[in-house]
Coordinates of C-alpha atoms in Angstrom, one line a residue:
Chain A
M1 CA -66.5 56.2 113.1
R2 CA -64.1 53.5 114.4
R3 CA -61.9 56.3 115.7
T4 CA -64.7 57.9 117.6
L5 CA -65.5 54.6 119.2
Y6 CA -61.8 54.2 120.2
W7 CA -61.8 57.6 121.6
I8 CA -64.9 57.0 123.7
G9 CA -63.6 53.6 124.8
E10 CA -60.3 55.1 125.9
N11 CA -61.8 57.9 127.8
A12 CA -64.3 55.8 129.4
I13 CA -61.5 53.5 130.7
L14 CA -59.5 56.5 131.9
L15 CA -62.5 58.1 133.6
A16 CA -63.3 54.7 135.4
L17 CA -59.6 54.4 136.5
A18 CA -59.5 58.0 137.6
V19 CA -62.5 57.5 139.8
M20 CA -60.9 54.4 141.4
F21 CA -57.6 56.3 141.9
V22 CA -59.3 59.3 143.6
S23 CA -61.8 57.5 145.7
P24 CA -59.4 56.3 148.4
I25 CA -58.5 59.9 149.1
V26 CA -62.1 60.9 149.2
F27 CA -63.0 58.0 151.5
V28 CA -60.1 58.9 153.8
A29 CA -61.1 62.5 153.9
L30 CA -64.7 61.6 154.7
T31 CA -63.8 59.2 157.4
S32 CA -61.5 61.8 159.0
L33 CA -64.6 63.8 159.7
M34 CA -66.6 61.0 161.4
S35 CA -67.1 60.4 165.0
S36 CA -65.4 57.4 166.4
N37 CA -68.7 55.5 166.8
Q38 CA -69.7 56.2 163.2
T39 CA -66.4 54.8 161.8
L40 CA -67.5 51.4 163.2
T41 CA -70.6 51.5 161.2
A42 CA -71.2 50.9 157.5
A43 CA -71.8 54.6 156.9
L44 CA -69.8 56.3 154.1
W45 CA -71.0 59.9 154.7
P46 CA -70.1 61.7 158.0
Q47 CA -73.2 62.4 160.1
P48 CA -72.7 64.9 161.5
F49 CA -69.3 66.3 160.3
E50 CA -66.9 66.0 163.2
W51 CA -64.5 68.8 162.3
S52 CA -63.1 68.7 165.9
N53 CA -61.3 65.5 165.0
Y54 CA -58.5 67.6 163.5
A55 CA -58.1 69.6 166.7
T56 CA -58.3 66.4 168.8
V57 CA -55.5 64.8 167.0
F58 CA -53.2 67.6 168.2
T59 CA -54.2 66.9 171.8
Q60 CA -54.0 63.1 171.5
A61 CA -50.4 63.0 170.1
P62 CA -47.4 65.4 170.3
L63 CA -48.1 66.1 166.7
L64 CA -46.4 69.5 166.6
R65 CA -43.3 68.0 168.0
W66 CA -43.4 65.2 165.4
F67 CA -43.8 67.7 162.6
A68 CA -40.9 69.8 163.9
N69 CA -38.8 66.5 164.0
S70 CA -39.7 65.7 160.4
A71 CA -39.0 69.2 159.3
T72 CA -35.6 69.2 161.0
Y73 CA -34.7 65.8 159.6
A74 CA -35.9 66.6 156.0
V75 CA -34.4 70.2 155.9
L76 CA -31.1 69.4 157.3
A77 CA -30.7 66.2 155.4
T78 CA -31.5 68.1 152.2
V79 CA -29.1 70.9 152.8
F80 CA -26.3 68.6 153.9
M81 CA -26.8 66.3 150.9
L82 CA -26.6 69.3 148.5
L83 CA -23.5 70.7 150.0
S84 CA -21.6 67.4 149.7
S85 CA -23.2 65.8 146.6
V86 CA -23.2 68.7 144.2
P87 CA -19.4 69.0 144.0
A88 CA -19.0 65.3 143.7
A89 CA -21.6 65.1 140.9
Y90 CA -19.9 67.9 139.1
V91 CA -16.5 66.2 139.2
L92 CA -17.9 62.9 138.0
A93 CA -19.8 64.5 135.2
K94 CA -17.4 67.1 133.9
I95 CA -13.8 66.3 134.8
K96 CA -11.9 63.5 133.3
F97 CA -9.6 61.7 135.6
R98 CA -8.4 58.3 136.5
F99 CA -10.8 56.1 138.6
A100 CA -13.7 58.3 137.6
N101 CA -15.5 55.2 136.4
V102 CA -14.6 53.1 139.4
I103 CA -16.0 55.7 141.8
F104 CA -19.1 56.2 139.7
T105 CA -19.8 52.4 139.6
A106 CA -19.2 52.2 143.3
I107 CA -21.9 54.9 143.8
I108 CA -24.3 53.1 141.6
I109 CA -23.8 49.9 143.5
A110 CA -24.2 51.7 146.9
M111 CA -27.4 53.2 145.5
L112 CA -28.9 50.0 144.4
L113 CA -28.1 47.7 147.3
P114 CA -30.7 47.5 150.0
P115 CA -29.9 49.7 153.1
Q116 CA -30.4 46.7 155.4
V117 CA -27.2 45.1 154.0
T118 CA -25.1 47.7 155.8
A119 CA -27.5 48.6 158.6
I120 CA -25.9 46.6 161.4
P121 CA -22.4 48.0 161.4
I122 CA -23.7 51.5 160.9
Y123 CA -26.1 51.1 163.8
V124 CA -23.3 49.8 166.0
M125 CA -21.2 52.8 165.0
W126 CA -24.0 55.3 166.0
S127 CA -24.7 53.3 169.1
N128 CA -21.0 53.5 170.2
L129 CA -21.3 57.3 169.6
G130 CA -24.3 57.4 171.9
L131 CA -26.5 59.0 169.2
T132 CA -29.2 56.4 169.0
G133 CA -32.5 57.7 170.1
T134 CA -31.9 60.9 168.3
L135 CA -32.3 62.0 164.6
W136 CA -28.6 62.6 164.1
P137 CA -27.8 59.2 162.7
L138 CA -30.4 60.0 159.9
I139 CA -29.2 63.5 159.2
L140 CA -25.4 63.5 159.6
P141 CA -24.5 60.9 156.9
N142 CA -25.8 63.4 154.3
L143 CA -22.8 65.6 155.1
L144 CA -20.9 63.0 153.3
G145 CA -23.1 62.8 150.2
D146 CA -26.0 60.6 149.1
A147 CA -25.5 58.1 146.3
F148 CA -28.9 58.5 144.7
S149 CA -28.5 62.3 144.7
I150 CA -25.0 62.2 143.3
F151 CA -26.3 59.9 140.5
L152 CA -29.2 62.2 139.8
L153 CA -27.2 65.4 139.9
R154 CA -24.5 64.0 137.6
Q155 CA -27.3 63.3 135.0
F156 CA -28.2 66.9 135.2
F157 CA -24.7 68.2 134.9
L158 CA -24.1 66.0 131.9
T159 CA -26.9 67.8 130.0
I160 CA -25.0 71.1 130.4
P161 CA -22.6 71.6 127.5
S162 CA -19.0 71.4 128.5
E163 CA -18.2 74.5 126.4
Y164 CA -19.6 76.7 129.2
A165 CA -17.1 75.1 131.7
D166 CA -14.3 75.4 129.2
A167 CA -15.0 79.1 128.5
A168 CA -15.0 79.8 132.2
R169 CA -11.7 77.9 132.6
I170 CA -10.2 80.0 129.8
D171 CA -11.4 83.1 131.6
G172 CA -9.3 82.1 134.5
N173 CA -11.7 80.2 136.8
G174 CA -10.5 77.3 138.8
E175 CA -12.8 74.2 139.2
V176 CA -14.5 75.7 142.3
G177 CA -15.2 78.8 140.3
V178 CA -16.5 76.9 137.3
L179 CA -18.8 74.9 139.7
T180 CA -20.2 77.9 141.7
R181 CA -20.3 80.5 139.0
V182 CA -21.3 78.5 136.0
M183 CA -22.6 75.0 136.7
V184 CA -24.7 75.6 139.7
P185 CA -26.6 78.5 138.3
M186 CA -27.3 76.5 135.1
A187 CA -28.2 73.3 136.9
K188 CA -30.6 75.1 139.3
P189 CA -33.7 73.2 138.2
G190 CA -31.9 69.8 138.6
I191 CA -30.5 70.8 142.0
A192 CA -33.9 71.9 143.1
A193 CA -35.5 68.6 141.9
T194 CA -32.8 66.5 143.6
G195 CA -33.3 68.5 146.8
I196 CA -37.1 67.9 146.7
F197 CA -36.6 64.2 146.1
M198 CA -34.3 64.1 149.2
F199 CA -36.8 66.1 151.2
F200 CA -39.6 63.7 150.4
H201 CA -37.4 60.7 151.0
S202 CA -36.5 62.0 154.5
W203 CA -40.1 63.1 155.3
N204 CA -41.5 59.7 154.3
D205 CA -38.6 57.6 155.8
Y206 CA -39.8 54.8 158.1
F207 CA -37.0 52.3 158.4
G208 CA -34.5 55.0 159.6
P209 CA -36.6 56.3 162.4
L210 CA -37.7 52.8 163.4
L211 CA -34.0 51.8 163.8
Y212 CA -32.8 54.9 165.6
T213 CA -35.7 56.7 167.2
S214 CA -38.2 54.0 168.2
E215 CA -37.2 54.1 171.9
N216 CA -37.6 57.9 172.2
A217 CA -41.0 59.3 171.2
D218 CA -39.7 62.8 171.5
A219 CA -37.5 62.2 168.4
W220 CA -40.2 60.6 166.2
P221 CA -40.9 62.0 162.9
V222 CA -44.5 62.5 161.9
A223 CA -44.8 59.5 159.5
Y224 CA -43.4 57.2 162.2
G225 CA -45.7 58.8 164.7
L226 CA -48.6 58.0 162.4
A227 CA -47.8 54.3 162.4
S228 CA -47.7 54.2 166.2
F229 CA -50.8 56.3 166.6
R230 CA -53.1 53.5 165.4
G231 CA -51.7 51.1 167.9
I232 CA -51.9 53.6 170.9
H233 CA -55.4 54.9 170.1
G234 CA -57.0 51.6 169.3
T235 CA -59.8 51.7 166.9
D236 CA -60.5 55.4 166.6
W237 CA -60.4 55.4 162.8
G238 CA -61.7 59.0 162.5
L239 CA -58.8 60.4 164.4
T240 CA -56.3 58.1 162.6
M241 CA -57.6 59.2 159.2
A242 CA -57.5 62.9 160.2
M243 CA -53.9 62.3 161.1
T244 CA -53.3 60.5 157.9
I245 CA -54.5 63.6 155.9
L246 CA -52.4 65.9 158.1
V247 CA -49.2 63.8 157.4
T248 CA -50.0 63.9 153.7
V249 CA -50.9 67.6 153.2
P250 CA -47.4 69.1 153.5
V251 CA -46.1 66.8 150.9
V252 CA -48.9 67.6 148.5
L253 CA -48.5 71.3 149.2
I254 CA -44.8 71.2 148.4
F255 CA -45.5 69.2 145.2
F256 CA -47.9 71.8 143.9
F257 CA -45.5 74.7 144.6
A258 CA -42.6 72.9 143.0
Q259 CA -44.5 71.0 140.3
R260 CA -42.5 72.1 137.3
V261 CA -39.2 71.4 138.9
F262 CA -40.4 68.2 140.3
V263 CA -41.8 66.7 137.1
E264 CA -38.6 67.6 135.3
G265 CA -36.6 65.8 138.0
I266 CA -38.6 62.7 137.5
T267 CA -38.4 62.9 133.8
L268 CA -34.7 63.0 133.9
T269 CA -34.4 60.1 136.3
G270 CA -35.5 58.1 133.3
V271 CA -33.0 59.6 130.9
K272 CA -32.7 57.3 128.0
G273 CA -29.6 55.9 126.3
Chain B
M1 CA -29.9 54.3 132.0
S2 CA -26.9 56.0 130.6
S3 CA -24.8 58.8 131.7
T4 CA -23.3 60.1 128.5
T5 CA -26.7 60.6 127.3
T6 CA -27.5 62.8 124.5
T7 CA -30.4 64.8 125.7
A8 CA -31.5 65.5 122.1
G9 CA -35.0 64.2 121.9
Q10 CA -35.4 64.5 125.7
P11 CA -38.6 66.5 126.2
V12 CA -37.5 69.7 127.5
P13 CA -40.2 71.0 129.8
A14 CA -41.6 74.2 128.6
G15 CA -40.4 77.4 130.2
R16 CA -36.9 76.0 131.1
P17 CA -34.8 79.1 131.2
A18 CA -32.2 79.6 128.5
P19 CA -28.7 78.8 129.7
P20 CA -27.2 82.0 131.2
R21 CA -23.9 83.3 129.7
P22 CA -20.9 82.3 131.8
P23 CA -20.0 85.4 134.0
R24 CA -16.9 87.3 133.2
P25 CA -13.9 86.5 135.3
P26 CA -12.8 89.1 137.8
A27 CA -10.4 91.8 136.5
G28 CA -9.6 89.9 133.4
R29 CA -6.4 88.4 134.7
L30 CA -5.9 85.4 132.5
R31 CA -3.8 82.6 133.7
A32 CA -3.0 80.1 131.1
S33 CA -3.2 77.1 133.2
R34 CA -2.8 76.0 136.7
S35 CA -0.5 73.2 137.7
R36 CA -1.7 69.7 137.2
R37 CA -1.1 68.9 140.9
R38 CA -3.3 71.8 142.0
R39 CA -6.1 70.5 139.7
T40 CA -5.8 67.0 141.1
L41 CA -6.0 68.4 144.6
T42 CA -9.1 70.4 143.7
V43 CA -10.8 67.3 142.3
L44 CA -10.0 65.4 145.4
A45 CA -11.3 68.1 147.6
L46 CA -14.5 68.3 145.8
L47 CA -14.9 64.5 145.8
A48 CA -13.7 64.1 149.4
P49 CA -17.1 64.2 151.2
A50 CA -18.7 61.6 148.8
L51 CA -15.6 59.3 149.0
L52 CA -15.5 59.6 152.7
G53 CA -19.2 58.8 152.9
L54 CA -18.8 55.9 150.6
A55 CA -16.0 54.5 152.8
I56 CA -17.7 55.1 156.1
F57 CA -21.4 54.2 155.2
F58 CA -20.8 51.6 152.6
V59 CA -17.4 50.0 152.2
Y60 CA -16.6 49.7 155.9
P61 CA -20.1 48.4 156.9
L62 CA -20.1 45.9 154.1
I63 CA -16.7 44.5 155.4
A64 CA -17.8 44.7 159.0
S65 CA -21.0 42.9 158.1
V66 CA -19.0 40.0 156.7
Y67 CA -16.9 39.9 159.9
Y68 CA -19.9 40.1 162.3
S69 CA -21.5 37.3 160.4
F70 CA -18.8 34.9 161.8
T71 CA -19.4 36.1 165.3
R72 CA -21.9 36.1 168.2
Y73 CA -22.6 39.7 169.0
D74 CA -25.2 41.4 171.2
L75 CA -23.9 44.9 171.2
V76 CA -23.0 44.8 174.8
S77 CA -20.0 42.4 174.9
A78 CA -17.4 42.2 172.1
P79 CA -18.1 40.1 169.1
E80 CA -17.1 36.4 169.7
W81 CA -15.8 34.4 166.8
I82 CA -17.9 31.3 166.1
G83 CA -17.0 30.5 162.5
L84 CA -19.8 29.3 160.2
R85 CA -22.3 28.6 162.9
N86 CA -24.5 31.5 162.0
Y87 CA -24.8 30.4 158.5
E88 CA -25.3 26.7 159.5
Y89 CA -28.2 27.9 161.7
L90 CA -29.5 30.2 158.9
F91 CA -29.7 27.4 156.3
T92 CA -30.8 24.5 158.5
Q93 CA -32.7 25.7 161.6
D94 CA -34.0 29.3 161.5
P95 CA -37.7 28.9 161.8
K96 CA -38.7 31.8 159.7
V97 CA -35.9 32.6 157.2
W98 CA -37.6 30.5 154.5
I99 CA -41.1 31.8 154.8
S100 CA -39.7 35.4 154.9
T101 CA -37.6 34.7 151.8
L102 CA -40.6 33.3 150.0
N103 CA -42.7 36.2 150.9
T104 CA -40.1 38.6 149.6
L105 CA -39.8 36.6 146.3
W106 CA -43.5 36.7 146.0
F107 CA -43.4 40.5 146.0
V108 CA -40.5 40.4 143.4
V109 CA -42.5 38.1 141.1
F110 CA -45.9 39.7 141.4
L111 CA -45.6 43.3 142.7
V112 CA -42.9 44.4 140.3
P113 CA -44.5 43.2 137.0
I114 CA -48.0 44.1 137.9
K115 CA -47.0 47.6 138.9
I116 CA -45.0 48.1 135.8
I117 CA -47.7 46.8 133.5
F118 CA -50.3 49.2 135.1
A119 CA -47.9 52.1 134.9
L120 CA -47.2 51.4 131.3
G121 CA -50.9 50.9 130.4
I122 CA -51.9 54.1 132.0
A123 CA -49.0 56.1 130.5
G124 CA -50.1 54.6 127.2
L125 CA -53.6 55.9 127.6
L126 CA -52.4 59.3 128.9
V127 CA -50.0 59.8 126.0
R128 CA -53.1 59.8 123.7
A129 CA -55.2 62.0 125.9
K130 CA -55.4 65.3 124.1
R131 CA -57.7 67.1 126.4
A132 CA -57.0 68.1 130.1
S133 CA -53.8 66.1 130.0
G134 CA -52.6 67.9 133.1
V135 CA -55.6 66.9 135.1
W136 CA -55.3 63.2 134.1
R137 CA -51.7 63.2 135.0
T138 CA -52.3 64.8 138.4
V139 CA -55.0 62.3 139.2
F140 CA -52.8 59.3 138.5
Y141 CA -49.7 60.8 140.0
L142 CA -51.2 62.1 143.2
P143 CA -51.3 58.8 145.1
A144 CA -47.5 58.4 144.6
L145 CA -47.1 61.6 146.7
V146 CA -48.9 60.1 149.7
P147 CA -46.3 59.2 152.3
P148 CA -46.1 55.4 152.3
V149 CA -47.0 55.0 155.9
A150 CA -50.1 57.2 155.3
S151 CA -51.1 55.2 152.3
V152 CA -50.8 51.9 154.1
V153 CA -52.7 53.1 157.1
A154 CA -55.4 54.4 154.8
F155 CA -55.6 51.2 152.8
V156 CA -55.9 49.0 155.9
F157 CA -58.9 51.1 156.8
L158 CA -60.4 51.1 153.3
F159 CA -60.1 47.4 153.1
N160 CA -61.3 46.8 156.6
P161 CA -63.4 43.6 156.2
G162 CA -66.3 44.8 158.4
T163 CA -66.7 48.5 158.0
G164 CA -64.3 49.6 155.3
P165 CA -65.8 51.2 152.1
V166 CA -64.3 48.6 149.8
N167 CA -66.3 45.7 151.2
Q168 CA -69.3 48.0 151.6
I169 CA -69.3 48.8 147.9
L170 CA -68.6 45.1 147.0
G171 CA -71.5 44.2 149.2
F172 CA -73.7 46.6 147.3
F173 CA -73.0 44.6 144.2
G174 CA -73.8 41.4 146.2
I175 CA -70.2 40.4 146.5
Q176 CA -69.0 39.0 149.8
G177 CA -65.6 40.8 150.1
P178 CA -62.6 38.9 151.5
L179 CA -60.8 39.7 154.8
W180 CA -58.0 41.5 153.0
F181 CA -55.2 42.5 155.4
N182 CA -56.6 40.1 158.0
D183 CA -56.4 37.0 155.8
P184 CA -53.0 35.4 155.0
A185 CA -54.2 34.6 151.6
W186 CA -55.2 38.1 150.8
S187 CA -52.7 40.2 152.6
K188 CA -50.1 40.2 150.0
P189 CA -52.6 40.8 147.1
S190 CA -53.9 43.7 149.2
L191 CA -50.4 45.2 149.2
V192 CA -50.2 44.7 145.4
I193 CA -53.4 46.8 145.0
L194 CA -51.7 49.4 147.1
G195 CA -48.7 49.2 144.9
I196 CA -50.8 49.8 141.7
W197 CA -52.4 52.8 143.4
V198 CA -49.0 54.4 144.0
M199 CA -47.6 53.5 140.6
G200 CA -47.5 57.2 139.5
D201 CA -43.8 57.6 140.0
I202 CA -43.0 55.0 137.3
M203 CA -46.0 56.1 135.2
I204 CA -44.5 59.6 134.9
I205 CA -41.2 58.2 133.6
F206 CA -43.0 55.9 131.1
L207 CA -45.0 58.9 130.0
A208 CA -41.9 60.9 129.3
A209 CA -40.4 58.0 127.4
L210 CA -43.5 57.5 125.3
L211 CA -43.7 61.2 124.4
D212 CA -40.2 60.9 123.4
V213 CA -40.8 58.4 120.6
P214 CA -40.5 60.3 117.3
R215 CA -43.8 60.6 115.5
E216 CA -42.1 60.1 112.2
Q217 CA -41.3 56.5 113.1
Y218 CA -45.0 55.7 113.5
E219 CA -45.8 57.4 110.3
A220 CA -43.0 55.5 108.6
A221 CA -44.2 52.2 110.1
S222 CA -47.8 52.8 109.1
L223 CA -46.7 53.6 105.6
D224 CA -45.0 50.2 105.6
G225 CA -48.4 48.8 106.5
A226 CA -47.7 48.0 110.2
N227 CA -50.8 47.6 112.3
G228 CA -51.2 48.9 115.8
L229 CA -49.8 45.9 117.4
Q230 CA -46.8 45.8 115.1
Q231 CA -46.1 49.5 115.7
L232 CA -46.1 48.7 119.4
R233 CA -43.7 45.8 118.9
Y234 CA -41.3 47.4 116.5
V235 CA -41.5 51.2 117.2
T236 CA -42.8 51.9 120.8
F237 CA -41.2 49.0 122.6
P238 CA -37.6 49.3 121.3
S239 CA -37.4 53.0 122.1
I240 CA -38.7 52.7 125.6
T241 CA -36.6 49.7 126.5
P242 CA -33.9 51.6 128.6
V243 CA -36.7 53.2 130.7
L244 CA -38.4 49.8 131.0
M245 CA -35.2 48.3 132.3
F246 CA -34.7 51.2 134.7
A247 CA -38.2 50.4 136.1
V248 CA -37.5 46.6 136.3
I249 CA -34.2 47.0 138.1
T250 CA -35.2 49.6 140.6
G251 CA -38.4 47.7 141.1
V252 CA -36.7 44.4 141.8
I253 CA -34.2 46.1 144.2
A254 CA -37.1 47.8 146.0
A255 CA -39.0 44.5 146.3
L256 CA -36.0 42.7 147.7
Q257 CA -35.9 45.3 150.5
Y258 CA -39.7 45.5 150.9
F259 CA -40.2 46.6 154.4
T260 CA -42.2 49.6 155.3
E261 CA -45.5 48.8 153.7
A262 CA -45.5 45.2 154.9
A263 CA -44.4 46.1 158.5
V264 CA -47.0 49.0 158.8
A265 CA -49.8 47.0 157.4
S266 CA -49.1 44.1 159.8
G267 CA -49.1 46.5 162.8
V268 CA -52.0 48.5 161.8
A269 CA -54.3 45.5 160.7
N270 CA -53.3 43.9 164.0
G271 CA -54.3 46.9 165.9
K272 CA -50.9 46.9 167.6
A273 CA -48.3 49.6 168.0
V274 CA -45.5 49.0 165.5
V275 CA -43.0 50.5 167.8
G276 CA -41.0 50.0 170.9
E277 CA -40.9 46.7 172.9
G278 CA -42.5 43.8 171.1
T279 CA -42.2 45.4 167.7
G280 CA -41.1 41.9 166.5
A281 CA -44.3 40.3 167.6
A282 CA -46.6 42.4 165.4
L283 CA -44.5 41.9 162.3
G284 CA -45.7 39.4 159.8
Y285 CA -49.5 39.5 160.8
P286 CA -51.6 37.7 159.6
G287 CA -49.9 34.3 160.0
N288 CA -46.3 35.5 158.9
S289 CA -47.8 36.3 155.5
L290 CA -46.3 39.8 155.5
L291 CA -43.0 38.9 157.1
T292 CA -40.5 39.9 154.5
Y293 CA -36.8 39.0 154.6
T294 CA -35.6 42.5 155.6
Q295 CA -38.2 42.5 158.5
W296 CA -36.8 39.1 159.7
L297 CA -33.3 40.6 159.6
Y298 CA -34.7 43.6 161.6
V299 CA -36.3 41.3 164.2
R300 CA -33.2 39.2 164.7
G301 CA -30.8 42.2 164.8
F302 CA -32.7 45.0 166.5
S303 CA -35.5 43.3 168.4
N304 CA -33.5 40.2 169.6
Y305 CA -30.1 41.9 169.5
Q306 CA -28.5 39.0 167.6
L307 CA -26.3 41.3 165.6
G308 CA -24.0 38.6 164.5
Y309 CA -26.7 36.4 163.2
A310 CA -28.5 39.3 161.6
S311 CA -25.2 40.2 159.8
A312 CA -25.2 36.7 158.3
L313 CA -28.8 37.5 157.0
A314 CA -27.4 40.8 155.7
V315 CA -24.5 39.1 153.9
L316 CA -26.9 36.7 152.3
L317 CA -29.2 39.6 151.2
F318 CA -26.0 41.3 149.8
V319 CA -25.2 38.2 147.8
V320 CA -28.7 37.6 146.4
A321 CA -29.2 41.4 145.6
S322 CA -25.9 41.4 143.8
I323 CA -26.7 38.4 141.8
F324 CA -30.0 39.9 140.8
L325 CA -28.2 43.1 139.9
I326 CA -25.6 41.5 137.8
V327 CA -28.0 39.4 135.9
L328 CA -30.4 42.2 135.2
L329 CA -27.6 44.6 134.3
R330 CA -26.0 42.0 131.9
R331 CA -29.3 41.2 130.4
F332 CA -30.0 44.9 129.7
K333 CA -26.7 46.4 128.6
A334 CA -28.6 49.7 127.9
F335 CA -28.5 50.2 131.7
T336 CA -24.9 50.8 132.2
P337 CA -23.1 53.7 133.8
E338 CA -21.2 54.3 130.5
G339 CA -24.3 54.3 128.4
T340 CA -24.5 53.0 124.9
S341 CA -25.5 56.0 122.8

């Protein structure tokens, strides 16, 4: 009896919380279908449904261009990051050598410190190269690895038993062979998860584009464009909410396609001691 | 978090493919061993991009920041050495460094624990949910997927004092809602509510950790006569400590660099563009209540082009963040690169 009461209580709390968690998305979706006049009233239900808001957004802002910029940024950053971080993570996880701990600790610190600590000299560097106003300062550094990704990939490589690597070495493979023929195939889920993290991180980035692309609207990624949209188009909340939904949809779609890999990635971030 | 982790006990997601057998080497030509030197070179080659990246994008800028912090520098003319004057100005005259520091610490003190407590609480409820657990998890995780800029824009609208649904609903219950993002007293709490809404990322990690606590330990504890609270104290808590520490440390670091949410909320609530000329003007609205330390650094460095002075702010941030990190890491030895298991 007491158990049943507990069960009912817990599920009631969960249900109430779930409603509160879902309702913002519902309200945003409903508002995205309201006319601009209606968004200034107390109404919660669109009357009539203004489906044209979604088409209007595309005419009011260079949305396709912003999407293309975001895609360029996120895809290139992810590919570059994987090319450089996977080998580094493998070495740090599977090969014993002097300074391994020093390097790993340096990576942890680089990962944990706020990016604003180093932003100024890096900005000066890109400015001297004449690349501010473009997305390159956000993309190119990934060719040289990303601390968070190296850390995460290392965690994945550590879960692969070293015997596989040893066997491959005995069979005559060099380290590059061990990495490409054994470790990468076995760590595929981890690599995919890290890649998705990087993709989302770039897609959602606001500070980077603010620093490097704010002067050039042609180079804005979509999340950044959304922040400006509200200022440029005043109080039209219907359009703003339609755009908010449009910015969110790609991320949610990717999540649902890659759900298993993604959750596994998150789970391993919290790997316990 | 540890590195040399045993993954025994780590919940292996269903359907993870079995490890493939290592492929056979080509043409069975076995070489006993390669020279040590060659191996060292390979290791260096594999690490080279990361080491170069660390040097160019971390070590060099850190040193350069310290140097710039002793100079007057506007990006156009060469840095001019002015000794400690930036620091003197920072500690004695800067009009907004103190308020921005307090705002940032406010987020460290309130946002981090509240978010963690909610995440842990919901993970605790979900771990017991037998039915439709996938649906529950999705519901609570979904908001974490919404791009931060989008969630802030949405929340400023939802909490719009006049026409937003939140005050509509409060009014329905006869409650006069506050001005939320337009009231300096409510702007930070509004962002904490947003922080709770997007707690799904930590929640998933807590959930994994809770699912990982061996059932037998609970059974043993209840045989010993431990009640629910005691089980929580002596069984659950110790086994999730490393994950909790991970959440605390990453949470504190994220709060120290709190930027996007506060900056976008200021701009959107103010009805101003948060880009281009005059970006600095919109930041902090209402009444400097959302001006965080990193935004102030941004304003001085990239809006006013006082790069030398902004470097002094950066160096101070580095010092403070490092102290936080060292204290937290010491306090929780479980979170070390070497691991403890």
